[in-house]
Short mmCIF file of C-alpha atoms and ligand atoms in Angstrom, two decimals:
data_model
loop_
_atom_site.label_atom_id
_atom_site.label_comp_id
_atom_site.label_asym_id
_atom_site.label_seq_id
_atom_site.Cartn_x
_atom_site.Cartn_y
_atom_site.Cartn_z
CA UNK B 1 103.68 15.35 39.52
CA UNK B 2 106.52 13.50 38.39
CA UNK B 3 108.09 14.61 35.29
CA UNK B 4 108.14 12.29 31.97
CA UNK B 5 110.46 12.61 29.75
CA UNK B 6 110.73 11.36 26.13
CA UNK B 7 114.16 9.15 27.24
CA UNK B 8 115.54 8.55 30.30
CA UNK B 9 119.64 7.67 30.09
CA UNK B 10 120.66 7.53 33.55
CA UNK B 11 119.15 4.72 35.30
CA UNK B 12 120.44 2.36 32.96
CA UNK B 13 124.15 3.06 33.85
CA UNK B 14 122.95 3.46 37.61
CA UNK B 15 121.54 -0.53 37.26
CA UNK B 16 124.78 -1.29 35.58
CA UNK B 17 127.25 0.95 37.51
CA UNK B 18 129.64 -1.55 38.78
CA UNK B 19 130.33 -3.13 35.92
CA UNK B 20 130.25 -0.44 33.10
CA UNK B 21 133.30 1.75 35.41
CA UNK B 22 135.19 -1.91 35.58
CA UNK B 23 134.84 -2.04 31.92
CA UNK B 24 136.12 1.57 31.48
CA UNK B 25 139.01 1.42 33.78
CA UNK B 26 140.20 -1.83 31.48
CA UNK B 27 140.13 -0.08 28.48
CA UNK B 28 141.75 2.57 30.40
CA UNK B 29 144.49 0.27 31.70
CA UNK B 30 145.11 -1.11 28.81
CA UNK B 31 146.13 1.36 26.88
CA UNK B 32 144.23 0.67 23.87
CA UNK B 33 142.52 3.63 23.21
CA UNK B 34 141.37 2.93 19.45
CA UNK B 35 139.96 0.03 18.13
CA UNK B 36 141.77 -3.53 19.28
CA UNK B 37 140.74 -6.09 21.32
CA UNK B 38 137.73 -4.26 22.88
CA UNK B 39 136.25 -3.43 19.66
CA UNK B 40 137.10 -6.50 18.08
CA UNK B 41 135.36 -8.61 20.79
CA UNK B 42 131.99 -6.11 20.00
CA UNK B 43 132.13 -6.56 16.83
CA UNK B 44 132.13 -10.31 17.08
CA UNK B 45 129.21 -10.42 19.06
CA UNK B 46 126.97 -7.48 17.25
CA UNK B 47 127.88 -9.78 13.63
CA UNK B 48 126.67 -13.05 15.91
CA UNK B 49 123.56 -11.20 16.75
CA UNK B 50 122.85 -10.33 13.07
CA UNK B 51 123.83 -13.32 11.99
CA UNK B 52 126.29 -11.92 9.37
CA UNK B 53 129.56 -12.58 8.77
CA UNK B 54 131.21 -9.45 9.21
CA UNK B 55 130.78 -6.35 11.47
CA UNK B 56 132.76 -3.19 11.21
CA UNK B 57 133.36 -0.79 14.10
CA UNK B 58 133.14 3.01 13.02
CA UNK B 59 132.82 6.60 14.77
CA UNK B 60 128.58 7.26 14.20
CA UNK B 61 125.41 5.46 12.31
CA UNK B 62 126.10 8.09 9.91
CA UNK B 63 129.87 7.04 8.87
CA UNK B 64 128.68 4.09 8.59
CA UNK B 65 126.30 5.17 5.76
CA UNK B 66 128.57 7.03 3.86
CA UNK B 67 130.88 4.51 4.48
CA UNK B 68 128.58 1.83 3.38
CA UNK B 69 127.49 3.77 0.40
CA UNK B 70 131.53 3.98 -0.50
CA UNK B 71 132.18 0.56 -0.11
CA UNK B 72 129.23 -0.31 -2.68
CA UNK B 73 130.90 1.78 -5.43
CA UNK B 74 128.83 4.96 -4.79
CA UNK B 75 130.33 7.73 -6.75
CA UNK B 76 129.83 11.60 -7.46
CA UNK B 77 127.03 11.83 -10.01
CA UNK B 78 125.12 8.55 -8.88
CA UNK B 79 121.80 8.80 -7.71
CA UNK B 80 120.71 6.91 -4.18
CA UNK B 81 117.22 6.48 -3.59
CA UNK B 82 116.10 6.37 -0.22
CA UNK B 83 112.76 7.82 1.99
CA UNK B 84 111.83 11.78 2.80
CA UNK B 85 110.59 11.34 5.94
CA UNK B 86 113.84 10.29 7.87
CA UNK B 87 117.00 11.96 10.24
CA UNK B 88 118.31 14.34 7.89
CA UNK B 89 121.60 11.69 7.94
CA UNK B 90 119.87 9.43 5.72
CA UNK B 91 119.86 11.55 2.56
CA UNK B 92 122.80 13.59 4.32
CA UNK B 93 125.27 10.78 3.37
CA UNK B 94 124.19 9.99 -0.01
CA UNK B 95 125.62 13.75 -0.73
CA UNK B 96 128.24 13.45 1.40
CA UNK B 97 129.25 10.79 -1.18
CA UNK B 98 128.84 13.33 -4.16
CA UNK B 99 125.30 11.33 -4.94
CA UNK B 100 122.13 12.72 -5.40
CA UNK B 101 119.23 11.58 -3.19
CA UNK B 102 116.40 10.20 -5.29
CA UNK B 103 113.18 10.56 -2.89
CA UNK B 104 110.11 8.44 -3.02
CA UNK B 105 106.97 8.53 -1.01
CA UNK B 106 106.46 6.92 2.19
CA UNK B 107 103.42 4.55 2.94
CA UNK B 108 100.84 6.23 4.95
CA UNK B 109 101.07 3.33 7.36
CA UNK B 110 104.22 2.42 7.87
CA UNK B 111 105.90 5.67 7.16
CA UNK B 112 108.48 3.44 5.29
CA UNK B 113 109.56 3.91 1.59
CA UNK B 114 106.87 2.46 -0.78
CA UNK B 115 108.00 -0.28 -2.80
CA UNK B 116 105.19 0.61 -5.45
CA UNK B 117 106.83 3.80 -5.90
CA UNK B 118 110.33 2.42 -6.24
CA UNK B 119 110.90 1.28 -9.69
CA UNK B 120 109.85 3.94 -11.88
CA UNK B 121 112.61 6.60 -9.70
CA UNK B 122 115.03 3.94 -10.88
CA UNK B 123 117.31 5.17 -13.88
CA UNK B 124 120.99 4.07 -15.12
CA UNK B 125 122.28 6.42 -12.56
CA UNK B 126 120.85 4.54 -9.60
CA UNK B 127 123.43 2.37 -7.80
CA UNK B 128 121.83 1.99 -4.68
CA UNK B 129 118.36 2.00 -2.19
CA UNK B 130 118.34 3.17 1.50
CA UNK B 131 115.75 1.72 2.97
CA UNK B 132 115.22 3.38 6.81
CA UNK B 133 113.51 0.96 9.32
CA UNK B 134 111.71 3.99 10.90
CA UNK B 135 110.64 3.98 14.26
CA UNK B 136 112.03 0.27 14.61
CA UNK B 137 109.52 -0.94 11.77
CA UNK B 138 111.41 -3.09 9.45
CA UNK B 139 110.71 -1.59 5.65
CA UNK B 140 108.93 -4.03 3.28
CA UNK B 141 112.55 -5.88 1.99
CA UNK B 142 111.32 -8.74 -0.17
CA UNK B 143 109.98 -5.84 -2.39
CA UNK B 144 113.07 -4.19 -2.82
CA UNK B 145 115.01 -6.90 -2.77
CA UNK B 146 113.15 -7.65 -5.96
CA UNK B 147 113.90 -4.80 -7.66
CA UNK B 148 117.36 -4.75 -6.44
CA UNK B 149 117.90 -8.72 -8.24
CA UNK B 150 116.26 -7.14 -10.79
CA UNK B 151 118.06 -3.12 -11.46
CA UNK B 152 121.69 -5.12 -10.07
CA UNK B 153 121.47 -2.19 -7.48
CA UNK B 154 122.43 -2.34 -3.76
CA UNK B 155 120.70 -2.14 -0.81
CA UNK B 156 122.31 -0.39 2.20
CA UNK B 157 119.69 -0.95 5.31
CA UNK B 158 119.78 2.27 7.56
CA UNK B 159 118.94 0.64 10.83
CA UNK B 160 119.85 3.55 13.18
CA UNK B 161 117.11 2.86 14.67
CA UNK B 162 116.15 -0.78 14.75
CA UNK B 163 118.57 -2.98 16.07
CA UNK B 164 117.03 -5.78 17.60
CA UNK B 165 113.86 -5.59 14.98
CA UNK B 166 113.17 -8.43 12.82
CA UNK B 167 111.93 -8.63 8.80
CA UNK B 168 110.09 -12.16 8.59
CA UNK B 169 112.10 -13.25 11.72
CA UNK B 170 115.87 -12.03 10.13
CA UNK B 171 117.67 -9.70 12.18
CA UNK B 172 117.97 -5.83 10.40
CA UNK B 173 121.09 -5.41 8.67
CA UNK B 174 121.38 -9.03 7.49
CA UNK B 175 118.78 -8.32 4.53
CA UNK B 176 120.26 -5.75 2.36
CA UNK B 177 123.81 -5.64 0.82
CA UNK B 178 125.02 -3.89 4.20
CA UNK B 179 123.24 -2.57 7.31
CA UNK B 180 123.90 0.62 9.14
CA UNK B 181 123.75 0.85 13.11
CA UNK B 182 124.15 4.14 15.34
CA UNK B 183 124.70 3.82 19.48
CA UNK B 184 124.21 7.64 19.57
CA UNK B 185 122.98 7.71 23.20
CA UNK B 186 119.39 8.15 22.82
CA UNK B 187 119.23 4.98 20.53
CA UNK B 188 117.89 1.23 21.89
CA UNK B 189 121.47 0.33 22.53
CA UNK B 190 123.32 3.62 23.03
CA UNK B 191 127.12 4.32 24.12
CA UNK B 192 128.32 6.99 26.11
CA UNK B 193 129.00 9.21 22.94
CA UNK B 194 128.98 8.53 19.07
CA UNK B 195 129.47 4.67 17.68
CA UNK B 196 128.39 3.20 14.55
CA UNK B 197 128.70 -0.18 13.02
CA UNK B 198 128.73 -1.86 9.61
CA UNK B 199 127.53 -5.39 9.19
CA UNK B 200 127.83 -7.37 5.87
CA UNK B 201 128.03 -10.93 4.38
CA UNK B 202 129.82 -9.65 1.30
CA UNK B 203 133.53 -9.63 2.09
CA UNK B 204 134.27 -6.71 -0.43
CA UNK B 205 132.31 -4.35 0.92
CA UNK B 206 133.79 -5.76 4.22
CA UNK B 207 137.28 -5.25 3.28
CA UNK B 208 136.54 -1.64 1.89
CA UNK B 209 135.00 -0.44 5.01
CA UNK B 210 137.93 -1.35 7.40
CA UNK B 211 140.14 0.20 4.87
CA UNK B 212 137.53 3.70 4.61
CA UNK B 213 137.29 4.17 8.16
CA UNK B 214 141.21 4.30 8.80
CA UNK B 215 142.97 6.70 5.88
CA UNK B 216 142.29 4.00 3.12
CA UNK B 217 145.54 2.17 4.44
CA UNK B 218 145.38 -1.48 3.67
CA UNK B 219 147.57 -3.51 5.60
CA UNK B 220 150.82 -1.53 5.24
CA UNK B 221 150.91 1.91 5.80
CA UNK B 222 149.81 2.78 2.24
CA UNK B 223 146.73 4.42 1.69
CA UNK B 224 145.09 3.18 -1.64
CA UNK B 225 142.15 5.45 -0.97
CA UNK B 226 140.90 8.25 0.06
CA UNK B 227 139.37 7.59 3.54
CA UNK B 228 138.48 9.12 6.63
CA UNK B 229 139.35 8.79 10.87
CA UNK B 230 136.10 6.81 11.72
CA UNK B 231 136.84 4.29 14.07
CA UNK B 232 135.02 3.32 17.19
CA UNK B 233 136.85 4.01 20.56
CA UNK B 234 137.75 1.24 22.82
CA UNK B 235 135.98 2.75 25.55
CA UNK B 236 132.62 2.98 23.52
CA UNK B 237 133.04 -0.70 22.91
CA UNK B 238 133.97 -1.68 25.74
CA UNK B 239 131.14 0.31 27.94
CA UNK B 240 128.50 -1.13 24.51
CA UNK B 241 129.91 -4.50 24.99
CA UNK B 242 128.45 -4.79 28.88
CA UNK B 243 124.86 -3.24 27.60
CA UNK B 244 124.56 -4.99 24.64
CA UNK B 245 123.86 -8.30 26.80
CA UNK B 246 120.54 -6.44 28.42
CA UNK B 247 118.97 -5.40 24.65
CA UNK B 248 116.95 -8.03 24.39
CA UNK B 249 115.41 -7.38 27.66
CA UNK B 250 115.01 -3.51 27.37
CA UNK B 251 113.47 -3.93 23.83
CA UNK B 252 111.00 -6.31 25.54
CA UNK B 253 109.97 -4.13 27.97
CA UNK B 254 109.99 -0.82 25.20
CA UNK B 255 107.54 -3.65 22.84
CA UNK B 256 105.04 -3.86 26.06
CA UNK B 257 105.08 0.02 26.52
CA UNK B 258 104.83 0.71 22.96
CA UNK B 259 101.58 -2.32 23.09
CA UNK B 260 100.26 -0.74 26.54
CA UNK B 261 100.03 2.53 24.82
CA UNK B 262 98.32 1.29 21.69
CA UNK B 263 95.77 -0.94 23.74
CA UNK B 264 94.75 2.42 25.36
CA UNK B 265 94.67 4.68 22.64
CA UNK B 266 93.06 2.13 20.43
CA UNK B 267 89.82 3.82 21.82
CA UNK B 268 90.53 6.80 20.81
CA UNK B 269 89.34 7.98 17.65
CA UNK B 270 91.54 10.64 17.15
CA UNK B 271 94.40 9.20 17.44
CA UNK B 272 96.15 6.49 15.05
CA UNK B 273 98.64 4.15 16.82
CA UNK B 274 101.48 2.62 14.80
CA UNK B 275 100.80 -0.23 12.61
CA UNK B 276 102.68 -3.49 13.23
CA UNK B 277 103.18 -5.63 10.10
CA UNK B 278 102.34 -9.02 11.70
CA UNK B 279 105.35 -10.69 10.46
CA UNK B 280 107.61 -8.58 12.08
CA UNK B 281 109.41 -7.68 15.19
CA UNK B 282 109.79 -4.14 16.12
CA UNK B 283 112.75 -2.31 17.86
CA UNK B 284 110.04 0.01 19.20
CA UNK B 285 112.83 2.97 19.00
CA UNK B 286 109.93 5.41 19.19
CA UNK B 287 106.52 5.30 19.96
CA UNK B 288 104.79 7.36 17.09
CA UNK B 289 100.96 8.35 16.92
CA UNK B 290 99.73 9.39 14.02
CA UNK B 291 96.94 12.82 14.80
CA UNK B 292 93.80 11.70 12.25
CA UNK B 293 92.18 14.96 12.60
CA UNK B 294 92.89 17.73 10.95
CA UNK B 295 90.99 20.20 13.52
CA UNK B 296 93.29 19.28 16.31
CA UNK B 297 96.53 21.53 16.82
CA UNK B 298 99.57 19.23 17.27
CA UNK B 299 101.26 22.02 18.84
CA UNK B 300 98.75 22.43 21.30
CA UNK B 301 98.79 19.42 21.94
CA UNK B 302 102.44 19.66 22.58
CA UNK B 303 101.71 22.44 25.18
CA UNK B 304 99.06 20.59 27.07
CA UNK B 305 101.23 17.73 27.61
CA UNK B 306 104.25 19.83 28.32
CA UNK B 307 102.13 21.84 30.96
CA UNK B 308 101.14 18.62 32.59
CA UNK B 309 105.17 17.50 32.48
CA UNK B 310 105.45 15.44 29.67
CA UNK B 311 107.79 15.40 26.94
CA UNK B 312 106.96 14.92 23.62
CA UNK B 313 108.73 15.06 20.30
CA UNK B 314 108.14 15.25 16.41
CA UNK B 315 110.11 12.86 14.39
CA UNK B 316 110.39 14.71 11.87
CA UNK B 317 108.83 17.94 11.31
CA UNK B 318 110.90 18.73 8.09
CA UNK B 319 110.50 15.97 4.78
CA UNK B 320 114.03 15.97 3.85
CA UNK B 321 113.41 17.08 0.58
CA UNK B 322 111.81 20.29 1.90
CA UNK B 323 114.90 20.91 4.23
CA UNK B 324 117.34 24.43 3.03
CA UNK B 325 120.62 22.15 2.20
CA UNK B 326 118.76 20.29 -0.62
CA UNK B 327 117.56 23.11 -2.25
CA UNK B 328 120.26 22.35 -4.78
CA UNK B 329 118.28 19.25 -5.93
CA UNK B 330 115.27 20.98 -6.98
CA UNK B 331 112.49 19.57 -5.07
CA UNK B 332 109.42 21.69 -4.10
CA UNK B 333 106.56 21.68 -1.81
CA UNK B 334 104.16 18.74 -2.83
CA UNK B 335 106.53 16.46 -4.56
CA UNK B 336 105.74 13.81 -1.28
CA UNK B 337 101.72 14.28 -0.17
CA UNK B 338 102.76 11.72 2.42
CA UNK B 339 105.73 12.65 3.92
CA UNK B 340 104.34 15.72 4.06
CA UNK B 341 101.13 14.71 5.52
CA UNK B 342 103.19 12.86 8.43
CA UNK B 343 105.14 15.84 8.96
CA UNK B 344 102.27 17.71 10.14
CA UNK B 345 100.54 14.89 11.96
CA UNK B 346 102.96 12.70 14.13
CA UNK B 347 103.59 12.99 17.45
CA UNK B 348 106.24 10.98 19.40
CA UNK B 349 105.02 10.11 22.96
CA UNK B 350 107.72 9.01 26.11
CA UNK B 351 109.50 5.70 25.72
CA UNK B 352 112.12 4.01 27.41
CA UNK B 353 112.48 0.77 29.20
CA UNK B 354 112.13 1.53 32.94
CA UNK B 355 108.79 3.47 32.03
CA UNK B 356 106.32 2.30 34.25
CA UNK B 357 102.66 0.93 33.34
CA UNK B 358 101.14 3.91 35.33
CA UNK B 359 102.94 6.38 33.79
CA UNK B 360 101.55 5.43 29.99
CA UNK B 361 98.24 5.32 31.31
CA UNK B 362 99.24 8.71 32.92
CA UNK B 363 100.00 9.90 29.41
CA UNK B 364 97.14 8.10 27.65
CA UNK B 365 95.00 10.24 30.10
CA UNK B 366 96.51 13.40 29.46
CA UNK B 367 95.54 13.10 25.81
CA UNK B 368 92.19 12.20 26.53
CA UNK B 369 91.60 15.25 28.51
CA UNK B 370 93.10 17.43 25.97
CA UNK B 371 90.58 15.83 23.31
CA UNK B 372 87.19 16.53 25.46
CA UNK B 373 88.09 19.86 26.06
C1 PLP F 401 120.39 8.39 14.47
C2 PLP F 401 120.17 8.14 13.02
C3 PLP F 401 121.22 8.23 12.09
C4 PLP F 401 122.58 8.76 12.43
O1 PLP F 401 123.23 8.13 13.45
P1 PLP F 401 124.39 8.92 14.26
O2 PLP F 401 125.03 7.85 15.05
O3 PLP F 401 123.72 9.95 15.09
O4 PLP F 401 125.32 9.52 13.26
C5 PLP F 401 120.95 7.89 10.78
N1 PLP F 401 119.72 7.51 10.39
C6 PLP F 401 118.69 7.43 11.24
C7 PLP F 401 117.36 6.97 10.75
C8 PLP F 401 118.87 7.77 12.59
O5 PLP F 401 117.84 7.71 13.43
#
């Protein structure tokens, strides 16, 4: 039997071959190693596809948080709420920044940040909200864009993993104050090594990233801040720039994987298959089942499918607020029922474009067997 794995990276260079290692050699001709006209050009077209006026090159998805956060007047001693259950990055920036990460509970179907829960974490420390699409499911915006209007805080979008998702039919990243992207290689659009990007309508927080990500030098060689080396390498762009224009197709094909698996499992009564808010358009980043009963044994689970060749994965098996390096913010065991409750019962299943119809139903019937037994 073949063997499935959770992402496949290879074939999509191997269907794109010719004209990635043309793209590669031109940077490589050209001599311009570090941003210019290669990352320029990306830039231009990721801000077109947002529909934003600006878009900001940098070294990861998490630069361009703390970079974000930065540019939006984040300081040591401000507070940053954003979700538990996320990539440790999320909450990893707001500290980065000197901020403390203000947590809030996730709703149980969405696994994004609850709204409901927002306000009353908000205090005259709180300068800004992380919302994480997770899983390629756009958070619930208008909500905290209310409260935003309303607290005069900023939102900074973390859409690591939802580029090409839509809130209400607007593009990810063009909601909030500033929107996050990663094209760490595993990601829906992923580079051949770290990239990040900032996008933004607000020119300030424009201006303040370019100058962050290069030594907080303005124009002249005078740094007026203290910023970092975070810039996105020509080659990155240039190799990003050629897969960018096949996106919209792969995250086509990932949506009818992600609806082939949930037509199957839909029958299954153990299993919960993630909820789609009808007004939106996933990324479908990750294809995330939710185990309803308690009495079966994710991690045997796990071994079953492994035994049978198929990868799984558990995004994420730590709330954030439980993980060692936060200790110093005094959370405990209990202070998130649901993030804590997900922890224990998602399961991420294969998904990648060129993942053929038989092998889901492959999958589906792996499960199926592991349930009767
Ligand atoms: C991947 C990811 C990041 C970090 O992106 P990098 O490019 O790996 O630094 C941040 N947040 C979320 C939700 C992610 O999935």
């Amino acid at each position: 039997m073949m063997r499935i794995p959770m992402t496949e990276l290879t074939s999509q260079y191997t269907s794109l071959k010719e004209e990635i290692n043309n793209a590669i050699h031109r940077v490589i001709e050209s001599g311009r190693f570090i941003l210019g006209p290669e990352v320029e050009g990306f830039e231009r077209e990721i801000a077109t596809y947002c529909g934003v006026k600006y878009a900001i090159g940098v070294a990861s998805g998490t630069d361009a948080l703390i970079i974000s956060l930065m540019a939006c007047g984040v300081k040591p001693g401000d507070e940053v709420i954003t979700t538990p259950f996320t990539f440790i990055a999320t909450a990893g920036a707001i500290a980065h920044c000197g901020a403390i990460p203000v947590f809030v509970d996730i709703d149980r179907r969405t696994y994004n940040i609850d709204p409901n829960q927002i306000e009353s974490k908000i205090s005259n420390k709180t300068r800004a909200i992380i919302p994480v699409h997770l899983f390629g499911q756009p958070a619930d915006m208008d909500a905290i864009l209310k409260l935003s209007a309303k607290h005069k805080i900023k939102i900074v979008e973390d859409c690591a993993q939802a580029l090409s998702a839509k809130y209400k039919g607007k593009e990810v990243g063009s909601i909030g104050d500033v929107g996050c992207f990663s094209f760490y290689p595993s990601k829906n659009l992923g580079a051949f090594g770290d990239g990040g990007m900032i996008v933004t309508n607000d020119s300030q927080i424009a201006e303040m990233s370019m100058i962050l990500r290069q030594h907080g030098v303005k124009s002249t060689h005078e740094s007026v801040m203290l910023g970092f080396n975070s810039r996105l390498d020509a080659i990155q762009a240039a190799i990003l720039r050629v897969k960018f224009k096949h996106l919209d197709n792969w995250t086509n094909l990932r949506r009818q994987i992600a609806s082939l698996y949930s037509q199957l499992l839909t029958e299954v009564e153990e299993i919960e298959p993630p909820y789609v808010e009808k007004n939106n358009t996933i990324s479908a980043s990750y294809y995330t089942i939710r185990l309803r009963n308690q009495l079966i044994d994710r991690d045997s689970l796990r071994q079953y499918l492994a035994l049978k060749n198929v990868a799984t994965a558990v995004h994420y098996p730590i709330s954030l607020h439980l993980h060692q390096v936060f200790k110093t913010f005094g959370y405990k065991q209990g202070d998130f029922l649901e993030s804590e409750l997900a922890q224990e019962q998602v399961l991420s299943l294969p998904l990648y474009p060129e993942m053929r119809n038989d092998q889901v139903i492959e999958v589906v019937d792996i499960i199926k067997e592991f349930l009767r037994r």
